[in-house]
């Protein structure tokens, strides 16, 4: 299975090319610029993974704009999310979303620009 990482890379590349609207991120002022740069890269990857794994249940279309909910920091608890509800238990197994991928998604959701869309279960 030596080809798997390359295959994954190309899938991510194709997906990222189809996303024309890139998210803006909000970083703390105290965060040095080179750190912000590194986080921006992580957030971009996180957004792609969010679109693949989470958007179908969590993004909402409002007036032709796709909005991502503004999860609160305490809701973004990574691996625990796998068991917070039945749908997650079914669909967020670690064979589907790896620990690393979930971490990138959490980083993206934490720093993405607020959409004004609160998460209400
Ligand atoms: C199959 C649909 C589905 C998918 C896929 C899904 N979720 Fe959810 N998620 C839900 C539902 C339904 C709830 C609300 C559960 C409830 O009623 O408490 C929820 C709740 C949440 C919450 C709030 C948890 C809390 O403690 O308040 C977060 C954060 C979340 N999801 C993040 C994610 C992330 C990140 C992904 C992708 C890695 C994801 N979800 C994928 C259906 C889904």
PDB file of C-alpha atoms and ligand atoms in Angstrom:
ATOM      1  CA  UNK A   1       0.000   0.000   0.000  1.00  0.00           C
ATOM      2  CA  UNK A   2       2.884   2.359  -0.795  1.00  0.00           C
ATOM      3  CA  UNK A   3       0.678   4.435  -3.092  1.00  0.00           C
ATOM      4  CA  UNK A   4      -1.815   5.391  -0.361  1.00  0.00           C
ATOM      5  CA  UNK A   5      -0.149   8.665   0.787  1.00  0.00           C
ATOM      6  CA  UNK A   6       0.125   9.865  -2.815  1.00  0.00           C
ATOM      7  CA  UNK A   7      -3.471   8.978  -3.515  1.00  0.00           C
ATOM      8  CA  UNK A   8      -4.557  10.891  -0.420  1.00  0.00           C
ATOM      9  CA  UNK A   9      -2.470  13.865  -1.469  1.00  0.00           C
ATOM     10  CA  UNK A  10      -4.116  14.005  -4.888  1.00  0.00           C
ATOM     11  CA  UNK A  11      -7.596  13.645  -3.457  1.00  0.00           C
ATOM     12  CA  UNK A  12      -6.868  16.554  -1.095  1.00  0.00           C
ATOM     13  CA  UNK A  13      -5.412  18.563  -3.983  1.00  0.00           C
ATOM     14  CA  UNK A  14      -8.473  18.037  -6.174  1.00  0.00           C
ATOM     15  CA  UNK A  15     -10.822  18.825  -3.311  1.00  0.00           C
ATOM     16  CA  UNK A  16      -8.868  21.961  -2.401  1.00  0.00           C
ATOM     17  CA  UNK A  17      -9.067  23.150  -6.022  1.00  0.00           C
ATOM     18  CA  UNK A  18     -12.840  22.842  -5.997  1.00  0.00           C
ATOM     19  CA  UNK A  19     -13.126  25.012  -2.891  1.00  0.00           C
ATOM     20  CA  UNK A  20     -12.988  28.511  -4.271  1.00  0.00           C
ATOM     21  CA  UNK A  21     -13.897  30.284  -1.062  1.00  0.00           C
ATOM     22  CA  UNK A  22     -10.976  30.210   1.323  1.00  0.00           C
ATOM     23  CA  UNK A  23     -11.691  30.856   4.964  1.00  0.00           C
ATOM     24  CA  UNK A  24     -10.255  33.751   6.921  1.00  0.00           C
ATOM     25  CA  UNK A  25      -8.780  33.062  10.309  1.00  0.00           C
ATOM     26  CA  UNK A  26      -8.598  35.089  13.478  1.00  0.00           C
ATOM     27  CA  UNK A  27      -5.408  34.641  15.487  1.00  0.00           C
ATOM     28  CA  UNK A  28      -4.513  36.307  18.800  1.00  0.00           C
ATOM     29  CA  UNK A  29      -2.523  39.524  18.326  1.00  0.00           C
ATOM     30  CA  UNK A  30       0.238  38.147  20.517  1.00  0.00           C
ATOM     31  CA  UNK A  31       0.841  35.260  18.108  1.00  0.00           C
ATOM     32  CA  UNK A  32       4.052  35.916  16.118  1.00  0.00           C
ATOM     33  CA  UNK A  33       3.674  36.141  12.346  1.00  0.00           C
ATOM     34  CA  UNK A  34       5.660  32.976  11.565  1.00  0.00           C
ATOM     35  CA  UNK A  35       3.436  31.011  13.961  1.00  0.00           C
ATOM     36  CA  UNK A  36       0.330  32.483  12.313  1.00  0.00           C
ATOM     37  CA  UNK A  37       1.675  31.318   8.974  1.00  0.00           C
ATOM     38  CA  UNK A  38       2.101  27.766  10.231  1.00  0.00           C
ATOM     39  CA  UNK A  39      -1.378  27.802  11.785  1.00  0.00           C
ATOM     40  CA  UNK A  40      -2.881  29.115   8.544  1.00  0.00           C
ATOM     41  CA  UNK A  41      -1.503  26.068   6.734  1.00  0.00           C
ATOM     42  CA  UNK A  42      -2.934  23.760   9.387  1.00  0.00           C
ATOM     43  CA  UNK A  43      -6.297  25.532   9.253  1.00  0.00           C
ATOM     44  CA  UNK A  44      -6.417  25.215   5.451  1.00  0.00           C
ATOM     45  CA  UNK A  45      -5.887  21.465   5.753  1.00  0.00           C
ATOM     46  CA  UNK A  46      -8.434  21.352   8.565  1.00  0.00           C
ATOM     47  CA  UNK A  47     -11.006  23.074   6.388  1.00  0.00           C
ATOM     48  CA  UNK A  48     -10.609  20.487   3.640  1.00  0.00           C
ATOM     49  CA  UNK A  49     -10.980  17.689   6.165  1.00  0.00           C
ATOM     50  CA  UNK A  50     -13.992  19.418   7.730  1.00  0.00           C
ATOM     51  CA  UNK A  51     -15.613  19.662   4.290  1.00  0.00           C
ATOM     52  CA  UNK A  52     -15.015  15.963   3.715  1.00  0.00           C
ATOM     53  CA  UNK A  53     -16.083  14.649   7.108  1.00  0.00           C
ATOM     54  CA  UNK A  54     -18.333  17.106   8.918  1.00  0.00           C
ATOM     55  CA  UNK A  55     -19.921  19.600   6.507  1.00  0.00           C
ATOM     56  CA  UNK A  56     -22.730  17.307   5.361  1.00  0.00           C
ATOM     57  CA  UNK A  57     -24.238  17.399   8.857  1.00  0.00           C
ATOM     58  CA  UNK A  58     -23.011  20.727  10.215  1.00  0.00           C
ATOM     59  CA  UNK A  59     -22.760  23.331   7.432  1.00  0.00           C
ATOM     60  CA  UNK A  60     -25.880  25.283   6.552  1.00  0.00           C
ATOM     61  CA  UNK A  61     -26.739  27.103   3.368  1.00  0.00           C
ATOM     62  CA  UNK A  62     -28.080  30.577   4.116  1.00  0.00           C
ATOM     63  CA  UNK A  63     -28.807  32.912   1.205  1.00  0.00           C
ATOM     64  CA  UNK A  64     -26.452  30.992  -1.088  1.00  0.00           C
ATOM     65  CA  UNK A  65     -23.611  31.159   1.417  1.00  0.00           C
ATOM     66  CA  UNK A  66     -22.310  28.029   3.099  1.00  0.00           C
ATOM     67  CA  UNK A  67     -22.022  28.735   6.811  1.00  0.00           C
ATOM     68  CA  UNK A  68     -20.031  26.697   9.284  1.00  0.00           C
ATOM     69  CA  UNK A  69     -21.280  26.796  12.885  1.00  0.00           C
ATOM     70  CA  UNK A  70     -19.257  28.670  15.502  1.00  0.00           C
ATOM     71  CA  UNK A  71     -18.531  25.886  17.941  1.00  0.00           C
ATOM     72  CA  UNK A  72     -17.495  26.962  21.422  1.00  0.00           C
ATOM     73  CA  UNK A  73     -14.021  26.080  22.627  1.00  0.00           C
ATOM     74  CA  UNK A  74     -15.417  23.606  25.181  1.00  0.00           C
ATOM     75  CA  UNK A  75     -17.265  21.747  22.402  1.00  0.00           C
ATOM     76  CA  UNK A  76     -14.059  21.173  20.446  1.00  0.00           C
ATOM     77  CA  UNK A  77     -12.749  18.311  22.521  1.00  0.00           C
ATOM     78  CA  UNK A  78     -11.202  16.218  19.777  1.00  0.00           C
ATOM     79  CA  UNK A  79     -11.288  12.475  20.374  1.00  0.00           C
ATOM     80  CA  UNK A  80     -14.205  12.743  22.821  1.00  0.00           C
ATOM     81  CA  UNK A  81     -16.326  13.982  19.932  1.00  0.00           C
ATOM     82  CA  UNK A  82     -16.273  10.466  18.549  1.00  0.00           C
ATOM     83  CA  UNK A  83     -18.752   9.365  21.208  1.00  0.00           C
ATOM     84  CA  UNK A  84     -20.833  12.500  21.972  1.00  0.00           C
ATOM     85  CA  UNK A  85     -23.824  11.175  20.019  1.00  0.00           C
ATOM     86  CA  UNK A  86     -25.022   8.213  17.941  1.00  0.00           C
ATOM     87  CA  UNK A  87     -24.302   9.902  14.597  1.00  0.00           C
ATOM     88  CA  UNK A  88     -20.742  10.613  15.654  1.00  0.00           C
ATOM     89  CA  UNK A  89     -20.322   7.083  16.984  1.00  0.00           C
ATOM     90  CA  UNK A  90     -21.367   5.775  13.569  1.00  0.00           C
ATOM     91  CA  UNK A  91     -19.428   8.206  11.394  1.00  0.00           C
ATOM     92  CA  UNK A  92     -16.390   9.481  13.297  1.00  0.00           C
ATOM     93  CA  UNK A  93     -14.543   6.220  13.866  1.00  0.00           C
ATOM     94  CA  UNK A  94     -10.754   6.536  13.886  1.00  0.00           C
ATOM     95  CA  UNK A  95     -10.662   4.492  10.684  1.00  0.00           C
ATOM     96  CA  UNK A  96     -12.589   7.330   8.994  1.00  0.00           C
ATOM     97  CA  UNK A  97     -11.048  10.383  10.693  1.00  0.00           C
ATOM     98  CA  UNK A  98      -7.602   9.836  12.172  1.00  0.00           C
ATOM     99  CA  UNK A  99      -6.396  11.487  15.385  1.00  0.00           C
ATOM    100  CA  UNK A 100      -4.177  13.823  13.366  1.00  0.00           C
ATOM    101  CA  UNK A 101      -7.008  14.783  11.009  1.00  0.00           C
ATOM    102  CA  UNK A 102      -9.334  15.469  13.924  1.00  0.00           C
ATOM    103  CA  UNK A 103      -6.653  17.728  15.436  1.00  0.00           C
ATOM    104  CA  UNK A 104      -6.432  19.742  12.208  1.00  0.00           C
ATOM    105  CA  UNK A 105     -10.220  20.039  12.059  1.00  0.00           C
ATOM    106  CA  UNK A 106     -10.255  21.321  15.677  1.00  0.00           C
ATOM    107  CA  UNK A 107      -7.578  23.907  14.818  1.00  0.00           C
ATOM    108  CA  UNK A 108      -9.589  25.060  11.812  1.00  0.00           C
ATOM    109  CA  UNK A 109     -12.846  25.338  13.788  1.00  0.00           C
ATOM    110  CA  UNK A 110     -11.101  27.196  16.603  1.00  0.00           C
ATOM    111  CA  UNK A 111      -9.535  29.932  14.466  1.00  0.00           C
ATOM    112  CA  UNK A 112     -11.969  30.288  11.582  1.00  0.00           C
ATOM    113  CA  UNK A 113     -13.732  33.606  11.156  1.00  0.00           C
ATOM    114  CA  UNK A 114     -17.018  33.713  13.086  1.00  0.00           C
ATOM    115  CA  UNK A 115     -20.039  33.118  10.856  1.00  0.00           C
ATOM    116  CA  UNK A 116     -22.592  34.352  13.379  1.00  0.00           C
ATOM    117  CA  UNK A 117     -24.112  30.871  13.300  1.00  0.00           C
ATOM    118  CA  UNK A 118     -24.277  29.453  16.831  1.00  0.00           C
ATOM    119  CA  UNK A 119     -24.386  25.690  17.192  1.00  0.00           C
ATOM    120  CA  UNK A 120     -27.777  24.623  18.541  1.00  0.00           C
ATOM    121  CA  UNK A 121     -28.279  20.880  18.794  1.00  0.00           C
TER     122      UNK A 121
HETATM  123  C1  LIG B   1     -23.828  12.109  10.456  1.00  0.00           C
HETATM  124  C2  LIG B   1     -23.910  13.482  10.895  1.00  0.00           C
HETATM  125  C3  LIG B   1     -22.724  14.096  11.595  1.00  0.00           C
HETATM  126  C4  LIG B   1     -21.419  14.129  11.175  1.00  0.00           C
HETATM  127  C5  LIG B   1     -20.795  13.491   9.940  1.00  0.00           C
HETATM  128  C6  LIG B   1     -20.707  14.927  12.157  1.00  0.00           C
HETATM  129  N1  LIG B   1     -21.575  15.353  13.131  1.00  0.00           N
HETATM  130 FE1  LIG B   1     -21.104  16.575  14.707  1.00  0.00          FE
HETATM  131  N2  LIG B   1     -22.988  16.362  15.443  1.00  0.00           N
HETATM  132  C7  LIG B   1     -24.030  15.733  14.790  1.00  0.00           C
HETATM  133  C8  LIG B   1     -25.237  15.866  15.595  1.00  0.00           C
HETATM  134  C9  LIG B   1     -26.610  15.293  15.226  1.00  0.00           C
HETATM  135  C10 LIG B   1     -24.873  16.622  16.728  1.00  0.00           C
HETATM  136  C11 LIG B   1     -25.766  17.062  17.867  1.00  0.00           C
HETATM  137  C12 LIG B   1     -25.940  15.986  18.860  1.00  0.00           C
HETATM  138  C13 LIG B   1     -26.937  16.377  19.891  1.00  0.00           C
HETATM  139  O1  LIG B   1     -28.118  16.458  19.570  1.00  0.00           O
HETATM  140  O2  LIG B   1     -26.513  16.573  21.025  1.00  0.00           O
HETATM  141  C14 LIG B   1     -23.448  16.918  16.619  1.00  0.00           C
HETATM  142  C15 LIG B   1     -22.725  17.632  17.556  1.00  0.00           C
HETATM  143  C16 LIG B   1     -21.445  18.139  17.333  1.00  0.00           C
HETATM  144  C17 LIG B   1     -20.732  19.029  18.223  1.00  0.00           C
HETATM  145  C18 LIG B   1     -21.223  19.563  19.536  1.00  0.00           C
HETATM  146  C19 LIG B   1     -20.860  18.606  20.639  1.00  0.00           C
HETATM  147  C20 LIG B   1     -21.200  19.129  22.026  1.00  0.00           C
HETATM  148  O3  LIG B   1     -20.669  18.547  22.968  1.00  0.00           O
HETATM  149  O4  LIG B   1     -21.957  20.067  22.160  1.00  0.00           O
HETATM  150  C21 LIG B   1     -19.527  19.270  17.663  1.00  0.00           C
HETATM  151  C22 LIG B   1     -18.402  20.164  18.197  1.00  0.00           C
HETATM  152  C23 LIG B   1     -19.467  18.510  16.431  1.00  0.00           C
HETATM  153  N3  LIG B   1     -20.653  17.835  16.257  1.00  0.00           N
HETATM  154  C24 LIG B   1     -18.400  18.482  15.579  1.00  0.00           C
HETATM  155  C25 LIG B   1     -18.270  17.620  14.488  1.00  0.00           C
HETATM  156  C26 LIG B   1     -17.064  17.481  13.708  1.00  0.00           C
HETATM  157  C27 LIG B   1     -15.769  18.255  13.960  1.00  0.00           C
HETATM  158  C28 LIG B   1     -17.322  16.568  12.732  1.00  0.00           C
HETATM  159  C29 LIG B   1     -16.387  16.028  11.671  1.00  0.00           C
HETATM  160  C30 LIG B   1     -15.126  15.482  12.115  1.00  0.00           C
HETATM  161  C31 LIG B   1     -18.706  16.139  12.905  1.00  0.00           C
HETATM  162  N4  LIG B   1     -19.242  16.794  13.979  1.00  0.00           N
HETATM  163  C32 LIG B   1     -19.364  15.221  12.084  1.00  0.00           C
HETATM  164  C33 LIG B   1     -23.956  15.081  13.575  1.00  0.00           C
HETATM  165  C34 LIG B   1     -22.810  14.877  12.829  1.00  0.00           C
END
